[in-house]
PDB file of C-alpha atoms in Angstrom:
ATOM      1  CA  UNK A   1     -15.373  -5.819  -6.811  1.00  0.00           C
ATOM      2  CA  UNK A   2     -14.946  -3.922  -3.581  1.00  0.00           C
ATOM      3  CA  UNK A   3     -12.385  -1.523  -5.129  1.00  0.00           C
ATOM      4  CA  UNK A   4     -14.909  -0.113  -7.611  1.00  0.00           C
ATOM      5  CA  UNK A   5     -17.405   0.425  -4.789  1.00  0.00           C
ATOM      6  CA  UNK A   6     -14.764   2.301  -2.783  1.00  0.00           C
ATOM      7  CA  UNK A   7     -13.897   4.508  -5.764  1.00  0.00           C
ATOM      8  CA  UNK A   8     -17.531   5.409  -6.377  1.00  0.00           C
ATOM      9  CA  UNK A   9     -18.014   6.308  -2.723  1.00  0.00           C
ATOM     10  CA  UNK A  10     -15.983   9.516  -2.362  1.00  0.00           C
ATOM     11  CA  UNK A  11     -17.005  10.388   1.211  1.00  0.00           C
ATOM     12  CA  UNK A  12     -13.476  11.342   2.209  1.00  0.00           C
ATOM     13  CA  UNK A  13     -11.533  14.440   1.200  1.00  0.00           C
ATOM     14  CA  UNK A  14      -9.065  12.509  -0.983  1.00  0.00           C
ATOM     15  CA  UNK A  15      -9.368  10.721  -4.325  1.00  0.00           C
ATOM     16  CA  UNK A  16      -9.322   6.961  -3.740  1.00  0.00           C
ATOM     17  CA  UNK A  17      -7.228   5.197  -6.422  1.00  0.00           C
ATOM     18  CA  UNK A  18      -6.788   1.588  -7.556  1.00  0.00           C
ATOM     19  CA  UNK A  19      -3.039   1.792  -6.808  1.00  0.00           C
ATOM     20  CA  UNK A  20      -2.631   3.853  -3.618  1.00  0.00           C
ATOM     21  CA  UNK A  21       0.562   5.823  -3.059  1.00  0.00           C
ATOM     22  CA  UNK A  22       1.492   6.758   0.536  1.00  0.00           C
ATOM     23  CA  UNK A  23       3.360   9.871  -0.674  1.00  0.00           C
ATOM     24  CA  UNK A  24       0.869  11.427  -3.090  1.00  0.00           C
ATOM     25  CA  UNK A  25      -2.797  11.913  -2.149  1.00  0.00           C
ATOM     26  CA  UNK A  26      -4.925  14.270  -4.224  1.00  0.00           C
ATOM     27  CA  UNK A  27      -7.527  16.264  -2.318  1.00  0.00           C
ATOM     28  CA  UNK A  28     -11.073  17.011  -3.498  1.00  0.00           C
ATOM     29  CA  UNK A  29     -11.569  20.772  -3.214  1.00  0.00           C
ATOM     30  CA  UNK A  30     -15.117  21.419  -4.397  1.00  0.00           C
ATOM     31  CA  UNK A  31     -18.437  20.003  -5.477  1.00  0.00           C
ATOM     32  CA  UNK A  32     -17.454  20.831  -9.057  1.00  0.00           C
ATOM     33  CA  UNK A  33     -14.358  18.652  -8.778  1.00  0.00           C
ATOM     34  CA  UNK A  34     -16.386  15.840  -7.172  1.00  0.00           C
ATOM     35  CA  UNK A  35     -18.896  16.076 -10.063  1.00  0.00           C
ATOM     36  CA  UNK A  36     -16.049  15.798 -12.605  1.00  0.00           C
ATOM     37  CA  UNK A  37     -14.708  12.682 -10.834  1.00  0.00           C
ATOM     38  CA  UNK A  38     -18.187  11.106 -10.877  1.00  0.00           C
ATOM     39  CA  UNK A  39     -18.528  12.011 -14.583  1.00  0.00           C
ATOM     40  CA  UNK A  40     -15.171  10.363 -15.425  1.00  0.00           C
ATOM     41  CA  UNK A  41     -16.142   7.228 -13.479  1.00  0.00           C
ATOM     42  CA  UNK A  42     -19.550   7.070 -15.195  1.00  0.00           C
ATOM     43  CA  UNK A  43     -17.778   7.207 -18.587  1.00  0.00           C
ATOM     44  CA  UNK A  44     -15.612   4.230 -17.619  1.00  0.00           C
ATOM     45  CA  UNK A  45     -12.427   5.950 -16.402  1.00  0.00           C
ATOM     46  CA  UNK A  46     -11.266   4.868 -12.945  1.00  0.00           C
ATOM     47  CA  UNK A  47      -8.591   6.652 -10.884  1.00  0.00           C
ATOM     48  CA  UNK A  48      -5.490   4.503 -11.454  1.00  0.00           C
ATOM     49  CA  UNK A  49      -2.894   6.208  -9.249  1.00  0.00           C
ATOM     50  CA  UNK A  50      -1.709   9.591  -8.000  1.00  0.00           C
ATOM     51  CA  UNK A  51       1.811  10.928  -8.395  1.00  0.00           C
ATOM     52  CA  UNK A  52       3.675  14.174  -7.717  1.00  0.00           C
ATOM     53  CA  UNK A  53       4.530  16.581 -10.559  1.00  0.00           C
ATOM     54  CA  UNK A  54       6.104  19.994 -11.020  1.00  0.00           C
ATOM     55  CA  UNK A  55       4.276  23.183 -11.921  1.00  0.00           C
ATOM     56  CA  UNK A  56       1.163  25.177 -11.074  1.00  0.00           C
ATOM     57  CA  UNK A  57      -2.394  23.918 -11.499  1.00  0.00           C
ATOM     58  CA  UNK A  58      -4.199  27.248 -11.871  1.00  0.00           C
ATOM     59  CA  UNK A  59      -6.571  29.519  -9.978  1.00  0.00           C
ATOM     60  CA  UNK A  60      -9.258  27.007  -9.049  1.00  0.00           C
ATOM     61  CA  UNK A  61      -6.839  24.469  -7.482  1.00  0.00           C
ATOM     62  CA  UNK A  62      -7.458  21.779 -10.120  1.00  0.00           C
ATOM     63  CA  UNK A  63      -7.981  20.999 -13.802  1.00  0.00           C
ATOM     64  CA  UNK A  64      -8.422  17.976 -16.076  1.00  0.00           C
ATOM     65  CA  UNK A  65      -6.332  17.269 -19.189  1.00  0.00           C
ATOM     66  CA  UNK A  66      -6.315  14.468 -21.748  1.00  0.00           C
ATOM     67  CA  UNK A  67      -3.626  11.888 -21.079  1.00  0.00           C
ATOM     68  CA  UNK A  68      -1.854   9.543 -23.456  1.00  0.00           C
ATOM     69  CA  UNK A  69       1.142   7.643 -22.185  1.00  0.00           C
ATOM     70  CA  UNK A  70       2.498   4.750 -20.176  1.00  0.00           C
ATOM     71  CA  UNK A  71      -0.832   3.818 -18.590  1.00  0.00           C
ATOM     72  CA  UNK A  72      -2.894   4.107 -21.794  1.00  0.00           C
ATOM     73  CA  UNK A  73      -5.288   6.817 -22.947  1.00  0.00           C
ATOM     74  CA  UNK A  74      -7.415   8.663 -20.445  1.00  0.00           C
ATOM     75  CA  UNK A  75      -7.422  11.796 -18.350  1.00  0.00           C
ATOM     76  CA  UNK A  76      -5.106  13.419 -15.836  1.00  0.00           C
ATOM     77  CA  UNK A  77      -6.507  15.505 -12.975  1.00  0.00           C
ATOM     78  CA  UNK A  78      -4.019  18.070 -11.684  1.00  0.00           C
ATOM     79  CA  UNK A  79      -4.583  19.369  -8.150  1.00  0.00           C
ATOM     80  CA  UNK A  80      -2.467  21.700  -6.060  1.00  0.00           C
ATOM     81  CA  UNK A  81      -0.412  20.244  -3.259  1.00  0.00           C
ATOM     82  CA  UNK A  82      -1.303  21.469   0.223  1.00  0.00           C
ATOM     83  CA  UNK A  83       2.316  20.817   1.243  1.00  0.00           C
ATOM     84  CA  UNK A  84       4.248  22.833  -1.375  1.00  0.00           C
ATOM     85  CA  UNK A  85       3.539  25.523  -3.975  1.00  0.00           C
ATOM     86  CA  UNK A  86       6.147  23.997  -6.321  1.00  0.00           C
ATOM     87  CA  UNK A  87       4.400  20.655  -6.802  1.00  0.00           C
ATOM     88  CA  UNK A  88       1.035  19.270  -7.912  1.00  0.00           C
ATOM     89  CA  UNK A  89      -0.695  15.961  -7.398  1.00  0.00           C
ATOM     90  CA  UNK A  90      -1.488  14.182 -10.688  1.00  0.00           C
ATOM     91  CA  UNK A  91      -4.294  11.597 -10.610  1.00  0.00           C
ATOM     92  CA  UNK A  92      -4.501   9.414 -13.706  1.00  0.00           C
ATOM     93  CA  UNK A  93      -7.924   8.153 -14.827  1.00  0.00           C
ATOM     94  CA  UNK A  94      -7.636   5.153 -17.154  1.00  0.00           C
ATOM     95  CA  UNK A  95     -10.322   3.050 -18.870  1.00  0.00           C
ATOM     96  CA  UNK A  96     -11.761   0.024 -17.127  1.00  0.00           C
ATOM     97  CA  UNK A  97      -9.857  -3.023 -18.367  1.00  0.00           C
TER      98      UNK A  97
END
């Protein structure tokens, strides 16, 4: 499973997802955010996809919320968009199927 290896190896500045989107790419801002991504992966939640959403993410450029919806139960990481102050990048972490 090459995809899982690529997700675990976060050497780049963006979050690598199972379903890449050419429009939305969430950036990793800090070691704290990288640690949270590793923690979610170690608990069996893989980054499913990233989309664009409205609103502000907060002072530290990112936060994690519980998610329950179309893609199942999991977590949603909200990061600020470097392109616009009106939009965020939402990365959905869903359980391994």
